[in-house]
Coordinates of C-alpha atoms and ligand atoms in Angstrom, one line a residue:
X214 CA -5.1 31.0 -24.9
X215 CA -8.4 30.7 -23.1
X216 CA -8.5 28.3 -20.2
X217 CA -11.0 25.5 -20.0
X218 CA -14.1 26.9 -18.3
X219 CA -13.8 24.4 -15.5
X220 CA -10.2 25.4 -14.9
X221 CA -11.3 29.0 -14.7
X222 CA -13.9 28.0 -12.2
X223 CA -11.4 26.0 -10.1
X224 CA -9.0 29.0 -10.1
X225 CA -11.8 31.2 -8.7
X226 CA -12.5 28.6 -6.0
X227 CA -8.9 27.9 -4.9
X228 CA -6.8 30.7 -6.2
X229 CA -4.5 30.3 -9.2
X230 CA -1.6 29.1 -7.1
X231 CA -3.4 25.9 -6.3
X232 CA -4.6 24.9 -9.8
X233 CA -1.7 23.6 -11.8
X234 CA -2.0 23.1 -15.5
X235 CA 1.6 23.2 -16.7
X236 CA 2.4 19.7 -18.1
X237 CA 5.9 19.8 -16.7
X238 CA 4.7 20.7 -13.2
X239 CA 1.9 18.2 -13.4
X240 CA 4.3 15.3 -14.3
X241 CA 4.9 14.5 -10.7
X242 CA 1.2 13.9 -10.3
X243 CA 0.5 12.1 -13.6
X244 CA 3.3 9.5 -13.5
X245 CA 3.0 6.9 -10.7
X246 CA 5.8 5.7 -8.3
X247 CA 6.4 2.5 -10.4
X248 CA 6.7 4.5 -13.6
X249 CA 4.5 1.8 -15.1
X250 CA 1.3 3.9 -15.1
X251 CA 0.7 7.4 -16.3
X252 CA -2.1 9.6 -17.6
X253 CA -3.2 12.9 -18.8
X254 CA -4.9 15.4 -16.4
X255 CA -6.9 18.6 -17.2
X256 CA -5.4 20.1 -14.0
X257 CA -4.1 19.3 -10.6
X258 CA -5.9 21.1 -7.8
X259 CA -4.7 21.5 -4.2
X260 CA -7.7 22.3 -1.9
X261 CA -6.9 23.5 1.6
X262 CA -9.9 22.2 3.5
X263 CA -13.0 20.1 3.3
X264 CA -15.2 22.9 2.1
X265 CA -12.8 23.5 -0.8
X266 CA -12.8 19.8 -1.6
X267 CA -16.6 19.8 -1.7
X268 CA -16.5 22.9 -4.0
X269 CA -14.1 21.2 -6.4
X270 CA -16.2 18.0 -6.5
X271 CA -19.4 20.0 -7.2
X272 CA -17.7 22.0 -10.0
X273 CA -16.3 18.9 -11.6
X274 CA -19.5 17.0 -11.3
X275 CA -21.4 19.9 -12.9
X276 CA -19.0 19.8 -15.8
X277 CA -19.0 15.9 -16.0
X278 CA -15.3 15.9 -15.5
X279 CA -13.8 12.9 -13.6
X280 CA -11.8 13.3 -10.4
X281 CA -8.8 11.3 -9.3
X282 CA -8.0 11.7 -5.6
X283 CA -4.3 11.6 -4.9
X284 CA -2.3 11.5 -1.7
X285 CA 1.4 10.7 -1.8
X286 CA 1.2 9.0 -5.2
X287 CA 3.1 5.9 -3.8
X288 CA 0.4 3.5 -4.7
X289 CA 1.7 0.5 -6.7
X290 CA -1.4 -0.4 -8.9
X291 CA -1.8 2.6 -11.0
X292 CA -4.9 3.9 -9.1
X293 CA -3.5 7.3 -8.2
X294 CA -3.0 8.6 -11.8
X295 CA -5.6 9.1 -14.5
X296 CA -6.7 6.2 -16.7
X297 CA -7.9 6.8 -20.2
X298 CA -11.5 5.6 -20.2
X299 CA -13.5 6.2 -23.3
X300 CA -16.7 8.2 -22.6
X301 CA -15.7 9.1 -19.1
X302 CA -15.7 12.9 -19.6
X303 CA -12.3 13.7 -20.9
X304 CA -9.0 14.1 -18.9
X305 CA -9.7 14.1 -15.1
X306 CA -8.8 16.7 -12.5
X307 CA -6.3 15.3 -10.0
X308 CA -7.4 16.3 -6.5
X309 CA -4.2 16.4 -4.4
X310 CA -5.0 16.0 -0.7
X311 CA -1.5 17.1 0.5
X312 CA -2.7 20.4 2.0
X313 CA -5.3 18.6 4.2
X314 CA -2.9 18.4 7.1
X315 CA -5.2 18.8 10.1
X316 CA -3.8 17.2 13.2
X317 CA -6.2 17.3 16.1
X318 CA -5.1 16.8 19.7
X319 CA -4.7 13.2 20.8
X320 CA -7.7 12.0 22.9
X321 CA -5.8 10.3 25.7
X322 CA -8.9 8.7 27.2
X323 CA -10.1 6.9 24.1
X324 CA -6.6 6.6 22.6
X325 CA -7.8 8.1 19.3
X326 CA -6.8 11.0 17.1
X327 CA -8.5 12.8 14.1
X328 CA -6.2 13.7 11.2
X329 CA -6.4 15.2 7.8
X330 CA -6.2 13.0 4.8
X331 CA -3.0 14.6 3.6
X332 CA -0.9 14.0 6.7
X333 CA 1.9 11.6 5.9
X334 CA 2.2 8.3 7.8
X335 CA 5.6 9.4 9.0
X336 CA 4.3 12.7 10.3
X337 CA 1.5 11.0 12.2
X338 CA 4.0 8.5 13.8
X339 CA 6.1 11.4 15.0
X340 CA 3.1 13.4 16.2
X341 CA 1.6 10.7 18.3
X342 CA 5.0 9.4 19.6
X343 CA 5.6 12.8 21.2
X344 CA 2.4 12.2 23.2
X345 CA 3.2 8.6 24.3
X346 CA 1.2 6.8 21.6
X347 CA 1.8 4.7 18.5
X348 CA -0.2 4.3 15.3
X349 CA -0.4 0.6 14.3
X350 CA 0.2 0.9 10.5
X351 CA 3.7 1.3 9.1
X352 CA 5.3 0.7 5.7
X353 CA 8.4 1.6 3.8
X354 CA 6.8 4.6 1.9
X355 CA 5.9 6.2 5.3
X356 CA 7.4 9.6 4.5
X357 CA 5.3 10.1 1.4
X358 CA 2.2 7.9 1.8
X359 CA -0.7 9.8 3.3
X360 CA -3.3 8.8 5.8
X361 CA -6.0 9.3 3.1
X362 CA -4.2 7.1 0.7
X363 CA -3.5 4.4 3.3
X364 CA -7.2 4.4 4.2
X365 CA -8.4 4.5 0.6
X366 CA -6.2 1.4 -0.1
X367 CA -6.8 -0.3 3.3
X368 CA -2.9 -0.5 3.4
X369 CA -1.3 -3.4 5.2
X370 CA 2.4 -3.0 5.9
X371 CA 4.9 -4.4 8.3
X372 CA 2.8 -4.4 11.5
X373 CA -0.3 -6.3 10.4
X374 CA 0.8 -9.4 12.4
X375 CA 0.6 -7.2 15.5
X376 CA -2.2 -4.7 14.9
X377 CA -4.2 -5.7 11.7
X378 CA -4.8 -3.8 8.5
X379 CA -5.7 -0.1 8.2
X380 CA -9.4 -0.9 8.4
X381 CA -8.9 -2.1 12.0
X382 CA -7.5 1.3 13.0
X383 CA -10.3 3.5 11.5
X384 CA -13.0 4.5 13.9
X385 CA -14.5 7.4 12.0
X386 CA -14.3 9.2 8.6
X387 CA -15.1 12.4 6.9
X388 CA -15.5 12.4 3.1
X389 CA -16.9 14.3 0.2
X390 CA -19.2 12.1 -1.9
X391 CA -19.6 12.5 -5.7
X392 CA -22.6 14.8 -5.3
X393 CA -20.6 17.2 -3.3
X394 CA -22.2 16.3 0.1
X395 CA -20.0 15.9 3.1
X396 CA -20.4 12.8 5.3
X397 CA -18.8 13.4 8.7
X398 CA -18.8 10.7 11.4
X399 CA -15.7 11.3 13.5
X400 CA -16.9 10.7 17.1
X401 CA -15.0 7.4 17.2
X402 CA -17.6 5.8 19.6
X403 CA -16.6 2.4 20.8
X404 CA -20.3 1.3 20.4
X405 CA -22.3 2.7 17.5
X406 CA -24.7 0.4 15.7
X407 CA -26.5 3.1 13.7
X408 CA -26.7 1.5 10.3
X409 CA -24.3 1.1 7.4
X410 CA -20.6 1.5 8.2
X411 CA -19.6 4.2 5.8
X412 CA -16.1 4.4 7.2
X413 CA -15.6 0.7 6.5
X414 CA -17.1 1.1 3.0
X415 CA -14.8 4.0 2.1
X416 CA -11.8 2.2 3.5
X417 CA -10.3 0.3 0.6
X418 CA -12.6 2.1 -2.0
X419 CA -9.5 3.4 -3.9
X420 CA -11.0 6.9 -4.6
X421 CA -14.0 5.4 -6.5
X422 CA -16.7 6.4 -4.0
X423 CA -15.6 9.8 -2.7
X424 CA -12.7 11.9 -1.4
X425 CA -11.7 11.1 2.1
X426 CA -10.8 14.4 3.9
X427 CA -10.2 13.3 7.5
X428 CA -10.0 10.1 9.5
X429 CA -10.4 9.2 13.2
X430 CA -7.8 6.6 14.1
X431 CA -7.3 4.2 16.9
X432 CA -3.9 4.4 18.6
X433 CA -1.8 2.0 20.7
X434 CA 0.5 2.4 23.6
X435 CA 4.0 1.8 22.4
X436 CA 5.3 -1.7 22.4
X437 CA 8.3 -2.6 24.5
X438 CA 11.7 -1.9 22.8
X439 CA 12.3 -4.6 20.2
X440 CA 14.9 -6.9 18.9
X441 CA 15.3 -7.8 15.2
X442 CA 16.8 -11.1 13.9
X443 CA 17.7 -12.0 10.3
X444 CA 17.8 -15.8 9.9
X445 CA 19.0 -17.7 6.9
X446 CA 16.5 -20.3 5.7
X447 CA 16.6 -22.8 2.8
X448 CA 13.0 -23.3 2.0
X449 CA 9.6 -21.7 2.3
X450 CA 8.5 -24.6 4.5
X451 CA 11.4 -24.0 6.8
X452 CA 10.5 -20.3 7.0
X453 CA 6.9 -21.2 7.9
X454 CA 8.2 -23.8 10.4
X455 CA 10.2 -21.1 12.2
X456 CA 7.3 -18.7 12.2
X457 CA 5.0 -21.4 13.7
X458 CA 7.7 -22.2 16.3
X459 CA 7.8 -18.6 17.3
X460 CA 4.0 -18.4 17.6
X461 CA 3.8 -21.7 19.5
X462 CA 6.4 -20.5 22.1
X463 CA 4.6 -17.2 22.7
X464 CA 7.3 -15.0 21.1
X465 CA 5.8 -11.5 21.0
X466 CA 6.0 -10.9 17.3
X467 CA 5.9 -7.4 15.8
X468 CA 6.9 -8.4 12.3
X469 CA 7.7 -11.5 10.3
X470 CA 9.1 -10.7 6.9
X471 CA 10.8 -12.7 4.2
X472 CA 13.2 -11.8 1.3
X473 CA 14.6 -14.1 -1.3
X474 CA 18.2 -14.2 -2.4
X475 CA 17.6 -12.2 -5.6
X476 CA 15.9 -9.4 -3.6
X477 CA 18.8 -9.5 -1.0
X478 CA 21.3 -9.2 -3.8
X479 CA 19.4 -6.2 -5.4
X480 CA 19.1 -4.4 -2.1
X481 CA 22.9 -4.9 -1.6
X482 CA 23.6 -3.6 -5.1
X483 CA 21.2 -0.6 -4.6
X484 CA 22.6 0.6 -1.3
X485 CA 26.1 -1.0 -1.3
X486 CA 25.4 -3.3 1.6
X487 CA 27.3 -6.5 2.5
X488 CA 25.6 -9.9 2.8
X489 CA 24.5 -9.8 6.4
X490 CA 24.8 -13.5 7.4
X491 CA 27.6 -16.1 7.5
X492 CA 26.6 -17.9 4.4
X493 CA 24.2 -17.5 1.5
X494 CA 20.6 -18.8 1.7
X495 CA 17.7 -18.9 -0.7
X496 CA 15.6 -17.0 1.8
X497 CA 16.2 -14.6 4.7
X498 CA 13.6 -14.4 7.4
X499 CA 13.3 -11.2 9.5
X500 CA 11.6 -11.5 12.9
X501 CA 11.0 -8.4 15.1
X502 CA 9.8 -9.1 18.6
X503 CA 8.8 -6.8 21.5
X504 CA 11.1 -8.3 24.2
X505 CA 12.6 -5.2 25.8
X506 CA 15.3 -5.0 23.2
X507 CA 17.6 -7.5 24.8
X508 CA 17.2 -10.4 22.3
X509 CA 16.1 -12.6 25.2
X510 CA 12.7 -13.1 23.7
X511 CA 14.1 -15.3 20.9
X512 CA 13.6 -18.8 22.3
X513 CA 16.2 -21.4 21.5
X514 CA 13.6 -23.3 19.3
X515 CA 13.7 -20.3 16.9
X516 CA 17.4 -19.4 16.8
X517 CA 19.6 -22.3 17.9
X518 CA 21.7 -23.9 15.2
X519 CA 20.7 -21.2 12.7
X520 CA 22.8 -18.7 10.6
X521 CA 21.5 -15.6 12.4
X522 CA 22.3 -12.0 13.3
X523 CA 20.4 -10.1 15.9
X524 CA 20.1 -6.3 16.2
X525 CA 19.2 -4.8 19.7
X526 CA 19.6 -1.1 19.4
X527 CA 17.8 1.4 17.0
X528 CA 20.8 1.6 14.7
X529 CA 21.3 -2.2 14.4
X530 CA 17.5 -2.7 13.9
X531 CA 17.4 -0.2 11.1
X532 CA 20.5 -1.8 9.5
X533 CA 18.8 -5.2 9.4
X534 CA 15.5 -3.8 8.3
X535 CA 17.1 -2.0 5.4
X536 CA 17.4 -5.2 3.2
X537 CA 13.7 -5.7 3.4
X538 CA 12.6 -2.1 3.2
X539 CA 14.7 -1.5 0.1
X540 CA 13.0 -4.3 -1.9
X541 CA 10.5 -2.3 -4.0
X542 CA 13.0 0.4 -4.8
X543 CA 15.8 -2.1 -5.5
X544 CA 13.8 -4.0 -8.1
X545 CA 12.6 -0.7 -9.7
X546 CA 16.1 0.7 -10.0
X547 CA 17.4 -2.6 -11.5
X548 CA 14.5 -2.5 -14.0
X549 CA 15.6 1.0 -15.1
X550 CA 19.2 -0.1 -15.3
X551 CA 18.8 -3.4 -17.3
X552 CA 15.5 -3.1 -19.0
X553 CA 15.0 0.6 -19.3
X554 CA 11.6 0.2 -17.9
X555 CA 9.5 -0.6 -14.9
X556 CA 9.3 -3.7 -12.7
X557 CA 6.1 -5.6 -12.6
X558 CA 5.0 -5.6 -9.0
X559 CA 2.3 -8.1 -7.9
X560 CA 1.0 -8.1 -4.4
X561 CA -0.8 -11.4 -3.6
X562 CA -1.7 -13.5 -0.7
X563 CA -2.4 -17.3 -0.3
X564 CA -3.5 -19.3 2.7
X565 CA -0.4 -20.0 4.8
X566 CA -0.5 -23.8 4.4
X567 CA -0.3 -23.3 0.6
X568 CA 2.3 -20.6 0.6
X569 CA 5.4 -22.8 -0.1
X570 CA 3.7 -24.6 -3.0
X571 CA 2.3 -21.4 -4.4
X572 CA 5.8 -19.8 -4.3
X573 CA 7.2 -22.8 -6.2
X574 CA 4.5 -22.7 -8.8
X575 CA 4.9 -19.0 -9.4
X576 CA 8.6 -19.4 -9.8
X577 CA 8.1 -22.3 -12.3
X578 CA 5.6 -20.1 -14.3
X579 CA 8.2 -17.3 -14.5
X580 CA 11.1 -19.6 -15.5
X581 CA 11.5 -19.3 -19.2
X582 CA 9.0 -16.5 -19.6
X583 CA 10.3 -14.4 -22.5
X584 CA 12.5 -11.5 -21.5
X585 CA 12.5 -12.0 -17.7
X586 CA 15.8 -10.7 -16.5
X587 CA 15.2 -11.0 -12.8
X588 CA 12.4 -12.4 -10.6
X589 CA 12.1 -12.2 -6.9
X590 CA 9.6 -12.7 -4.1
X591 CA 9.5 -10.9 -0.7
X592 CA 6.8 -10.0 1.7
X593 CA 4.9 -10.3 4.9
X594 CA 5.3 -14.0 5.7
X595 CA 3.1 -13.8 8.8
X596 CA 0.2 -12.7 6.6
X597 CA 0.7 -15.1 3.8
X598 CA 1.3 -12.0 1.7
X599 CA 4.1 -12.1 -0.9
X600 CA 5.2 -9.4 -3.4
X601 CA 6.3 -10.8 -6.7
X602 CA 8.7 -8.6 -8.7
X603 CA 9.4 -9.3 -12.3
X604 CA 12.1 -7.3 -14.3
X605 CA 12.3 -7.5 -18.1
X606 CA 8.9 -7.8 -19.7
X607 CA 7.5 -4.5 -21.1
X608 CA 5.3 -2.4 -18.8
X609 CA 2.2 -3.2 -20.9
X610 CA 2.8 -7.0 -20.9
X611 CA -0.3 -8.2 -19.1
X612 CA 0.3 -11.9 -19.9
X613 CA 3.2 -12.1 -17.4
X614 CA 0.9 -10.6 -14.6
X615 CA -1.9 -13.0 -15.6
X616 CA 0.3 -16.1 -15.2
X617 CA 1.0 -15.1 -11.6
X618 CA -2.5 -14.0 -10.7
X619 CA -4.1 -17.1 -12.2
X620 CA -1.8 -19.3 -10.1
X621 CA -2.8 -17.3 -7.0
X622 CA -6.5 -17.7 -7.8
X623 CA -6.1 -21.5 -8.2
X624 CA -4.6 -21.6 -4.7
X625 CA -7.7 -19.8 -3.3
X626 CA -5.6 -16.6 -2.7
X627 CA -6.2 -12.9 -3.2
X628 CA -5.0 -11.2 -6.3
X629 CA -4.5 -8.1 -4.2
X630 CA -3.4 -8.6 -0.6
X631 CA -2.8 -5.0 0.4
X632 CA -2.1 -2.6 -2.6
X633 CA -5.6 -2.7 -4.1
X634 CA -6.9 -3.4 -7.6
X635 CA -6.2 0.0 -9.1
X636 CA -5.9 -0.1 -12.9
X637 CA -3.4 -2.9 -12.8
X638 CA -5.7 -5.7 -11.7
X639 CA -9.2 -4.7 -13.0
X640 CA -9.2 -7.7 -15.3
X641 CA -8.2 -10.0 -12.5
X642 CA -10.8 -9.1 -9.8
X643 CA -13.0 -12.1 -10.8
X644 CA -10.2 -14.5 -9.7
X645 CA -10.8 -13.5 -6.1
X646 CA -14.4 -12.2 -6.0
X647 CA -17.6 -14.0 -7.2
X648 CA -20.0 -12.6 -9.8
X649 CA -22.5 -11.9 -7.0
X650 CA -19.9 -9.9 -5.0
X651 CA -18.9 -7.9 -8.0
X652 CA -22.4 -7.1 -8.9
X653 CA -23.1 -5.9 -5.3
X654 CA -20.0 -3.7 -5.5
X655 CA -21.2 -2.3 -8.9
X656 CA -24.6 -1.5 -7.3
X657 CA -22.9 0.4 -4.5
X658 CA -20.8 2.3 -7.0
X659 CA -23.9 3.1 -9.1
X660 CA -25.8 4.3 -6.1
X661 CA -23.1 6.7 -4.8
X662 CA -21.5 7.7 -8.1
X663 CA -24.2 7.3 -10.8
X664 CA -22.2 9.4 -13.3
X665 CA -19.0 7.5 -12.7
X666 CA -16.9 10.6 -12.1
X667 CA -14.8 9.1 -9.2
X668 CA -11.6 7.5 -10.4
X669 CA -12.9 5.9 -13.6
X670 CA -11.0 2.9 -14.8
X671 CA -10.1 1.8 -11.3
X672 CA -11.3 -1.2 -9.3
X673 CA -14.6 -2.0 -11.1
X674 CA -14.1 -0.7 -14.6
X675 CA -15.3 -3.1 -17.3
X676 CA -12.8 -1.8 -19.8
X677 CA -9.6 0.3 -19.4
X678 CA -7.4 1.6 -22.1
X679 CA -3.7 1.1 -21.4
Ligands
FAD73 C1 8.5 1.6 -1.2 C2 7.0 1.3 -1.0 C3 6.6 0.4 -0.1 C4 5.3 0.1 0.1 N1 4.9 -0.8 1.1 C5 3.6 -1.1 1.2 C6 3.2 -2.0 2.2 O1 4.0 -2.6 2.9 N2 1.9 -2.2 2.4 C7 0.9 -1.6 1.6 O2 -0.3 -1.8 1.8 N3 1.3 -0.7 0.7 C8 2.6 -0.4 0.5 N4 3.0 0.5 -0.5 C9 1.9 1.0 -1.4 C10 1.5 2.5 -1.0 O3 2.4 3.1 -0.2 C11 0.2 2.4 -0.2 O4 -0.8 1.9 -1.1 C12 -0.3 3.7 0.3 O5 -1.5 3.4 1.0 C13 -0.7 4.8 -0.7 O6 -0.8 6.0 -0.1 P1 -0.7 7.4 -0.9 O7 -1.0 8.5 -0.1 O8 0.6 7.4 -1.6 O9 -1.9 7.1 -2.0 P2 -1.9 7.4 -3.5 O10 -0.8 6.5 -4.2 O11 -1.9 8.8 -3.8 O12 -3.3 6.8 -3.9 C14 -3.6 5.4 -3.8 C15 -5.1 5.2 -4.1 O13 -5.9 5.8 -3.0 C16 -6.7 6.8 -3.6 N5 -6.7 7.9 -2.7 C17 -5.6 8.6 -2.2 N6 -6.0 9.5 -1.3 C18 -7.3 9.5 -1.2 C19 -8.3 10.2 -0.5 N7 -8.0 11.2 0.4 N8 -9.6 9.9 -0.7 C20 -10.0 8.9 -1.6 N9 -9.1 8.2 -2.3 C21 -7.8 8.5 -2.1 C22 -6.2 7.1 -5.0 O14 -7.2 7.6 -5.8 C23 -5.6 5.8 -5.4 O15 -6.6 5.0 -5.9 C24 4.3 0.8 -0.7 C25 4.7 1.7 -1.7 C26 6.1 2.0 -1.8 C27 6.5 3.0 -2.9

């Protein structure tokens, strides 16, 4: 059978080993982590460097074939796999960045490093740790999620309370734009007011404006050894009260996470873990503090009279973190087990003073929704960011998502705190962004990608087929 002319061209550019067309082999790239989103690709290409990425983009652009940039494929909103968009130029080429693994020497004076988009978060952590540095973004998918993917989604994670989101770490970027041009601004200057901030624009752009090939990142000196406490709490207000007490008393917080009882039970079931506290509680708060690892940083106002367990060494800390880190996986495996499908995963944020009320309203909206077999909430309490997991409704049931997202919009929250809009929330963007903002975003997209070849159906699409 004759190959598609673009596929032949891509094979010439990259060599046949790095252009995949076998549907079985491509499945790991066309089905997303949640198993809720999938798509059809013309081919998967694996360029080795920026020049090859530019060549692929030019070839696709010349053929009018769309491109989906993909890193670790751990995104949770369907943005990393092809969407079906009528009139968008046929099945896209998936451009895997996993071979872009450049790791430059750490600049000890500025505390920065330049890395390829395909380096995983875990590999970056290990690389800089050997040289006495730490990278400020961390999340449970660290061993698969790539730097390019975390920048493209402006990932949050478990250290936002200490270091901010990914955008705060990015000091420079290299990317291939839809016309094949390479923008490279990697000096990482502390002061640089020379016009539009392309690094800031591409951060959080979800593959819709170009392919990020390398990033310059800010590093931190490692924090003091830490202590972790799991604390049983009965209400969201009580959890927030404890968090405020910790902040008020100057506790050096590294993380403040919360998991509800359903999530705790599913994590226990998923990894055969025991309940970690004396008694059951509706919520379990995890606080990690940089106190030298002696637990002495937990002031009495936070722990006294509480059902609590504290971990001081690396093994204990990991044991206590496991309940929280297993959440997404635990809901997904329960969904496969009882519903034969995928869990609905909604990542939202609301202003902290409204968090307790919002959590109650969302729970009420889910109560009695047809087919819900499990419902749970966990997340980054310190950031007002909760992840809502719903097991039971069919993967294409958008009404259940809408009920949650509309409640969030009514509380002045964000329909996407850290995972992005992807395909999953295209129809909900207006709940968090004004018409004027959306029209400014469309103008940027139109200017950089007039033919709409970069990740069609994601973020700004007017219409996406399921
Ligand atoms: C268990 C688990 C826990 C998670 N925890 C968190 C969390 O705490 N916080 C959080 O924010 N996220 C979390 N995530 C979501 C996910 O890990 C992040 O969104 C991550 O940033 C995605 O990285 P990736 O390399 O897998 O990107 P992919 O999934 O491959 O892609 C994600 C998006 O980025 C685009 N993209 C990828 N690479 C590039 C590139 N080089 N150039 C341009 N666009 C690109 C894709 O087109 C897509 O739109 C979690 C996921 C899992 C599975």
